[in-house]
């Protein structure tokens, strides 16, 4: 989902204040007056029944906060896919104290930046503000108002519902989205992870549905708070209390059914599309956030297809044969087993040959595992490069919110580099053999008809961005 639109105030003092704040922060960074953020053990505590993960980072006078709720798309009621996303979008549409415009201006006055969205497991509201106590407190009070007192005006509901339908129509013209949706539906079938948003499911949603979803899922029982910034433990606890005090207590939500067992024979799904490019999406459900095989699978996947030009798939499919501009594999862990996926785009005339190379490359990796040289390169990239992935408060907060929401150990980030360095070739080979079954893979092929002999050309040959398929849910 897109970030809430926080409009700039038309009043000169507000704009000037926001501009001066931005310039001041830029100067702090530009003159080296900030300190680097490093992985840290989170200070984990509970406020009013809500778990909080906090890291003090005094180098920059900012506070980054992420409030997560068990309100992801997996909680969409049957036949109402898209409700979680629409509810999250409408959170900032107004409260009993501020209409949509007034709320935008109030956040602009505080130079507070709101983002967030919905994924299969959770809905998030992320915000950044100055650490100055009066500004921090005012921003927290305003965010708490949004989380506990949203009114979901009928006119804004209708506008955003129409916007989501238009966005889905556009997405469904893209072959990579069609491939992703077909793969997801085939892997998860009747499981909530497999429920896909459609025009029909969006069109039948009502404002009453949104209000009911909000009351059920935005409670203290479903919440988790992450805080990173220039404040003390006591100040972080007070900020968290401001955020959650007005939330209803709520109840823990029911556990979801287990993910369906994988198929015993490979499935191939073909969807017509006039594009010259053939888009392959290949996958199966594999990895949960707390999986004991997490690090062997993580390192092994980097070697197989996650490591850019050094990855096996890139070398075999693109560099040696020129079959694809983009090919990669990824692990997408969730609360329940998330997918292991391979994605590539190739000319229609090369689609079958590219599939054969992918299958052979995966089979060889499962049989032999990585070489010592590949493992050493992967460890350097993942362990030594990890600091760059959390080198700002905002990045650190994003990682820490995952640690907190999924209740991973509070020192998970600190242990990450050593856990990567400890992985062995045998562990990777063993984990991949046990967890990645070629007979359980779903192969989805979309497009390429325009690149067959004597077929008219009908679409651009440019490949999509690797994350384009994220619009599928």
PDB file of N, CA and C in Angstrom, residues 202-260:
ATOM      1  N   UNK A 202     -13.239  -6.163  -3.686  1.00  0.00           N
ATOM      2  CA  UNK A 202     -13.141  -4.761  -3.282  1.00  0.00           C
ATOM      3  C   UNK A 202     -14.482  -4.046  -3.429  1.00  0.00           C
ATOM      4  N   UNK A 203     -15.191  -4.325  -4.507  1.00  0.00           N
ATOM      5  CA  UNK A 203     -16.434  -3.602  -4.785  1.00  0.00           C
ATOM      6  C   UNK A 203     -17.507  -3.879  -3.742  1.00  0.00           C
ATOM      7  N   UNK A 204     -17.486  -5.063  -3.134  1.00  0.00           N
ATOM      8  CA  UNK A 204     -18.542  -5.387  -2.176  1.00  0.00           C
ATOM      9  C   UNK A 204     -18.241  -4.919  -0.754  1.00  0.00           C
ATOM     10  N   UNK A 205     -17.038  -4.357  -0.526  1.00  0.00           N
ATOM     11  CA  UNK A 205     -16.713  -3.866   0.811  1.00  0.00           C
ATOM     12  C   UNK A 205     -17.545  -2.632   1.134  1.00  0.00           C
ATOM     13  N   UNK A 206     -17.907  -2.505   2.390  1.00  0.00           N
ATOM     14  CA  UNK A 206     -18.672  -1.359   2.854  1.00  0.00           C
ATOM     15  C   UNK A 206     -17.911  -0.656   3.971  1.00  0.00           C
ATOM     16  N   UNK A 207     -18.329   0.541   4.271  1.00  0.00           N
ATOM     17  CA  UNK A 207     -17.725   1.253   5.387  1.00  0.00           C
ATOM     18  C   UNK A 207     -17.923   0.475   6.689  1.00  0.00           C
ATOM     19  N   UNK A 208     -19.068  -0.177   6.847  1.00  0.00           N
ATOM     20  CA  UNK A 208     -19.304  -0.978   8.049  1.00  0.00           C
ATOM     21  C   UNK A 208     -18.282  -2.099   8.174  1.00  0.00           C
ATOM     22  N   UNK A 209     -17.875  -2.689   7.043  1.00  0.00           N
ATOM     23  CA  UNK A 209     -16.832  -3.718   7.081  1.00  0.00           C
ATOM     24  C   UNK A 209     -15.534  -3.143   7.636  1.00  0.00           C
ATOM     25  N   UNK A 210     -15.183  -1.949   7.165  1.00  0.00           N
ATOM     26  CA  UNK A 210     -13.952  -1.307   7.618  1.00  0.00           C
ATOM     27  C   UNK A 210     -14.010  -1.017   9.113  1.00  0.00           C
ATOM     28  N   UNK A 211     -15.110  -0.464   9.575  1.00  0.00           N
ATOM     29  CA  UNK A 211     -15.252  -0.139  10.997  1.00  0.00           C
ATOM     30  C   UNK A 211     -15.147  -1.406  11.842  1.00  0.00           C
ATOM     31  N   UNK A 212     -15.807  -2.479  11.418  1.00  0.00           N
ATOM     32  CA  UNK A 212     -15.767  -3.728  12.174  1.00  0.00           C
ATOM     33  C   UNK A 212     -14.357  -4.304  12.206  1.00  0.00           C
ATOM     34  N   UNK A 213     -13.659  -4.254  11.075  1.00  0.00           N
ATOM     35  CA  UNK A 213     -12.285  -4.773  11.018  1.00  0.00           C
ATOM     36  C   UNK A 213     -11.380  -3.954  11.936  1.00  0.00           C
ATOM     37  N   UNK A 214     -11.541  -2.657  11.899  1.00  0.00           N
ATOM     38  CA  UNK A 214     -10.749  -1.768  12.742  1.00  0.00           C
ATOM     39  C   UNK A 214     -10.963  -2.089  14.223  1.00  0.00           C
ATOM     40  N   UNK A 215     -12.196  -2.234  14.638  1.00  0.00           N
ATOM     41  CA  UNK A 215     -12.479  -2.500  16.049  1.00  0.00           C
ATOM     42  C   UNK A 215     -11.947  -3.861  16.487  1.00  0.00           C
ATOM     43  N   UNK A 216     -11.934  -4.816  15.588  1.00  0.00           N
ATOM     44  CA  UNK A 216     -11.498  -6.178  15.935  1.00  0.00           C
ATOM     45  C   UNK A 216      -9.985  -6.313  15.952  1.00  0.00           C
ATOM     46  N   UNK A 217      -9.300  -5.589  15.065  1.00  0.00           N
ATOM     47  CA  UNK A 217      -7.885  -5.868  14.838  1.00  0.00           C
ATOM     48  C   UNK A 217      -6.935  -4.780  15.333  1.00  0.00           C
ATOM     49  N   UNK A 218      -7.431  -3.608  15.626  1.00  0.00           N
ATOM     50  CA  UNK A 218      -6.555  -2.534  16.110  1.00  0.00           C
ATOM     51  C   UNK A 218      -6.792  -2.361  17.610  1.00  0.00           C
ATOM     52  N   UNK A 219      -6.188  -3.280  18.370  1.00  0.00           N
ATOM     53  CA  UNK A 219      -6.368  -3.320  19.815  1.00  0.00           C
ATOM     54  C   UNK A 219      -5.020  -3.548  20.490  1.00  0.00           C
ATOM     55  N   UNK A 220      -5.016  -3.426  21.799  1.00  0.00           N
ATOM     56  CA  UNK A 220      -3.785  -3.696  22.534  1.00  0.00           C
ATOM     57  C   UNK A 220      -3.399  -5.169  22.440  1.00  0.00           C
ATOM     58  N   UNK A 221      -4.389  -6.052  22.310  1.00  0.00           N
ATOM     59  CA  UNK A 221      -4.108  -7.486  22.238  1.00  0.00           C
ATOM     60  C   UNK A 221      -3.393  -7.879  20.958  1.00  0.00           C
ATOM     61  N   UNK A 222      -3.475  -7.048  19.927  1.00  0.00           N
ATOM     62  CA  UNK A 222      -2.863  -7.389  18.633  1.00  0.00           C
ATOM     63  C   UNK A 222      -1.680  -6.490  18.292  1.00  0.00           C
ATOM     64  N   UNK A 223      -1.304  -5.594  19.190  1.00  0.00           N
ATOM     65  CA  UNK A 223      -0.328  -4.552  18.864  1.00  0.00           C
ATOM     66  C   UNK A 223       1.086  -4.916  19.321  1.00  0.00           C
ATOM     67  N   UNK A 224       2.052  -4.290  18.684  1.00  0.00           N
ATOM     68  CA  UNK A 224       3.465  -4.324  19.078  1.00  0.00           C
ATOM     69  C   UNK A 224       4.075  -2.993  18.672  1.00  0.00           C
ATOM     70  N   UNK A 225       4.944  -2.441  19.515  1.00  0.00           N
ATOM     71  CA  UNK A 225       5.527  -1.123  19.273  1.00  0.00           C
ATOM     72  C   UNK A 225       7.047  -1.249  19.203  1.00  0.00           C
ATOM     73  N   UNK A 226       7.631  -0.580  18.216  1.00  0.00           N
ATOM     74  CA  UNK A 226       9.081  -0.501  18.068  1.00  0.00           C
ATOM     75  C   UNK A 226       9.498   0.963  18.116  1.00  0.00           C
ATOM     76  N   UNK A 227      10.529   1.253  18.906  1.00  0.00           N
ATOM     77  CA  UNK A 227      11.004   2.631  19.052  1.00  0.00           C
ATOM     78  C   UNK A 227      12.525   2.631  18.932  1.00  0.00           C
ATOM     79  N   UNK A 228      13.044   3.507  18.088  1.00  0.00           N
ATOM     80  CA  UNK A 228      14.490   3.720  17.955  1.00  0.00           C
ATOM     81  C   UNK A 228      14.739   5.216  17.940  1.00  0.00           C
ATOM     82  N   UNK A 229      15.615   5.691  18.799  1.00  0.00           N
ATOM     83  CA  UNK A 229      15.894   7.122  18.739  1.00  0.00           C
ATOM     84  C   UNK A 229      16.554   7.683  19.970  1.00  0.00           C
ATOM     85  N   UNK A 230      16.619   9.006  19.985  1.00  0.00           N
ATOM     86  CA  UNK A 230      17.342   9.746  21.021  1.00  0.00           C
ATOM     87  C   UNK A 230      16.433   9.993  22.218  1.00  0.00           C
ATOM     88  N   UNK A 231      16.189   8.951  22.979  1.00  0.00           N
ATOM     89  CA  UNK A 231      15.416   9.064  24.206  1.00  0.00           C
ATOM     90  C   UNK A 231      15.800   7.930  25.139  1.00  0.00           C
ATOM     91  N   UNK A 232      15.445   8.054  26.400  1.00  0.00           N
ATOM     92  CA  UNK A 232      15.799   7.064  27.405  1.00  0.00           C
ATOM     93  C   UNK A 232      14.734   5.980  27.490  1.00  0.00           C
ATOM     94  N   UNK A 233      15.036   4.955  28.279  1.00  0.00           N
ATOM     95  CA  UNK A 233      14.056   3.889  28.492  1.00  0.00           C
ATOM     96  C   UNK A 233      12.749   4.453  29.038  1.00  0.00           C
ATOM     97  N   UNK A 234      12.847   5.281  30.057  1.00  0.00           N
ATOM     98  CA  UNK A 234      11.633   5.837  30.662  1.00  0.00           C
ATOM     99  C   UNK A 234      10.850   6.684  29.669  1.00  0.00           C
ATOM    100  N   UNK A 235      11.564   7.452  28.848  1.00  0.00           N
ATOM    101  CA  UNK A 235      10.888   8.265  27.844  1.00  0.00           C
ATOM    102  C   UNK A 235      10.237   7.390  26.780  1.00  0.00           C
ATOM    103  N   UNK A 236      10.914   6.293  26.402  1.00  0.00           N
ATOM    104  CA  UNK A 236      10.326   5.371  25.431  1.00  0.00           C
ATOM    105  C   UNK A 236       9.084   4.706  25.994  1.00  0.00           C
ATOM    106  N   UNK A 237       9.126   4.324  27.267  1.00  0.00           N
ATOM    107  CA  UNK A 237       7.953   3.710  27.891  1.00  0.00           C
ATOM    108  C   UNK A 237       6.791   4.690  27.942  1.00  0.00           C
ATOM    109  N   UNK A 238       7.076   5.951  28.253  1.00  0.00           N
ATOM    110  CA  UNK A 238       6.015   6.966  28.294  1.00  0.00           C
ATOM    111  C   UNK A 238       5.438   7.193  26.910  1.00  0.00           C
ATOM    112  N   UNK A 239       6.294   7.214  25.890  1.00  0.00           N
ATOM    113  CA  UNK A 239       5.814   7.389  24.518  1.00  0.00           C
ATOM    114  C   UNK A 239       4.915   6.220  24.121  1.00  0.00           C
ATOM    115  N   UNK A 240       5.347   4.993  24.433  1.00  0.00           N
ATOM    116  CA  UNK A 240       4.544   3.821  24.099  1.00  0.00           C
ATOM    117  C   UNK A 240       3.200   3.864  24.827  1.00  0.00           C
ATOM    118  N   UNK A 241       3.216   4.302  26.072  1.00  0.00           N
ATOM    119  CA  UNK A 241       1.962   4.382  26.824  1.00  0.00           C
ATOM    120  C   UNK A 241       1.006   5.385  26.189  1.00  0.00           C
ATOM    121  N   UNK A 242       1.530   6.490  25.732  1.00  0.00           N
ATOM    122  CA  UNK A 242       0.688   7.461  25.031  1.00  0.00           C
ATOM    123  C   UNK A 242       0.056   6.838  23.796  1.00  0.00           C
ATOM    124  N   UNK A 243       0.812   6.034  23.079  1.00  0.00           N
ATOM    125  CA  UNK A 243       0.314   5.443  21.841  1.00  0.00           C
ATOM    126  C   UNK A 243      -0.788   4.426  22.080  1.00  0.00           C
ATOM    127  N   UNK A 244      -0.677   3.614  23.133  1.00  0.00           N
ATOM    128  CA  UNK A 244      -1.571   2.461  23.264  1.00  0.00           C
ATOM    129  C   UNK A 244      -2.636   2.631  24.335  1.00  0.00           C
ATOM    130  N   UNK A 245      -2.533   3.657  25.167  1.00  0.00           N
ATOM    131  CA  UNK A 245      -3.458   3.766  26.297  1.00  0.00           C
ATOM    132  C   UNK A 245      -4.914   3.842  25.856  1.00  0.00           C
ATOM    133  N   UNK A 246      -5.176   4.517  24.744  1.00  0.00           N
ATOM    134  CA  UNK A 246      -6.561   4.686  24.299  1.00  0.00           C
ATOM    135  C   UNK A 246      -7.065   3.531  23.442  1.00  0.00           C
ATOM    136  N   UNK A 247      -6.208   2.592  23.109  1.00  0.00           N
ATOM    137  CA  UNK A 247      -6.652   1.438  22.334  1.00  0.00           C
ATOM    138  C   UNK A 247      -7.542   0.541  23.192  1.00  0.00           C
ATOM    139  N   UNK A 248      -8.562  -0.062  22.613  1.00  0.00           N
ATOM    140  CA  UNK A 248      -9.356  -1.020  23.385  1.00  0.00           C
ATOM    141  C   UNK A 248      -8.512  -2.245  23.728  1.00  0.00           C
ATOM    142  N   UNK A 249      -8.825  -2.921  24.850  1.00  0.00           N
ATOM    143  CA  UNK A 249      -8.017  -4.101  25.218  1.00  0.00           C
ATOM    144  C   UNK A 249      -8.024  -5.163  24.133  1.00  0.00           C
ATOM    145  N   UNK A 250      -9.192  -5.465  23.591  1.00  0.00           N
ATOM    146  CA  UNK A 250      -9.288  -6.455  22.528  1.00  0.00           C
ATOM    147  C   UNK A 250      -9.032  -7.870  23.018  1.00  0.00           C
ATOM    148  N   UNK A 251      -9.028  -8.787  22.077  1.00  0.00           N
ATOM    149  CA  UNK A 251      -8.778 -10.195  22.361  1.00  0.00           C
ATOM    150  C   UNK A 251      -7.787 -10.744  21.341  1.00  0.00           C
ATOM    151  N   UNK A 252      -7.036 -11.750  21.781  1.00  0.00           N
ATOM    152  CA  UNK A 252      -6.129 -12.418  20.848  1.00  0.00           C
ATOM    153  C   UNK A 252      -6.937 -13.044  19.718  1.00  0.00           C
ATOM    154  N   UNK A 253      -6.434 -12.952  18.523  1.00  0.00           N
ATOM    155  CA  UNK A 253      -7.150 -13.480  17.367  1.00  0.00           C
ATOM    156  C   UNK A 253      -6.927 -14.982  17.244  1.00  0.00           C
ATOM    157  N   UNK A 254      -7.855 -15.692  16.628  1.00  0.00           N
ATOM    158  CA  UNK A 254      -7.702 -17.152  16.513  1.00  0.00           C
ATOM    159  C   UNK A 254      -6.521 -17.522  15.630  1.00  0.00           C
ATOM    160  N   UNK A 255      -5.929 -18.659  15.954  1.00  0.00           N
ATOM    161  CA  UNK A 255      -4.818 -19.157  15.141  1.00  0.00           C
ATOM    162  C   UNK A 255      -5.327 -19.534  13.756  1.00  0.00           C
ATOM    163  N   UNK A 256      -4.469 -19.364  12.782  1.00  0.00           N
ATOM    164  CA  UNK A 256      -4.838 -19.711  11.411  1.00  0.00           C
ATOM    165  C   UNK A 256      -4.600 -21.197  11.166  1.00  0.00           C
ATOM    166  N   UNK A 257      -5.284 -21.783  10.191  1.00  0.00           N
ATOM    167  CA  UNK A 257      -5.027 -23.187   9.854  1.00  0.00           C
ATOM    168  C   UNK A 257      -3.616 -23.349   9.311  1.00  0.00           C
ATOM    169  N   UNK A 258      -3.071 -24.560   9.397  1.00  0.00           N
ATOM    170  CA  UNK A 258      -1.730 -24.773   8.844  1.00  0.00           C
ATOM    171  C   UNK A 258      -1.716 -24.578   7.334  1.00  0.00           C
ATOM    172  N   UNK A 259      -0.550 -24.210   6.831  1.00  0.00           N
ATOM    173  CA  UNK A 259      -0.367 -24.083   5.385  1.00  0.00           C
ATOM    174  C   UNK A 259      -0.544 -25.457   4.746  1.00  0.00           C
ATOM    175  N   UNK A 260      -1.222 -25.547   3.605  1.00  0.00           N
ATOM    176  CA  UNK A 260      -1.454 -26.858   2.977  1.00  0.00           C
ATOM    177  C   UNK A 260      -0.151 -27.580   2.656  1.00  0.00           C
TER     178      UNK A 260
END
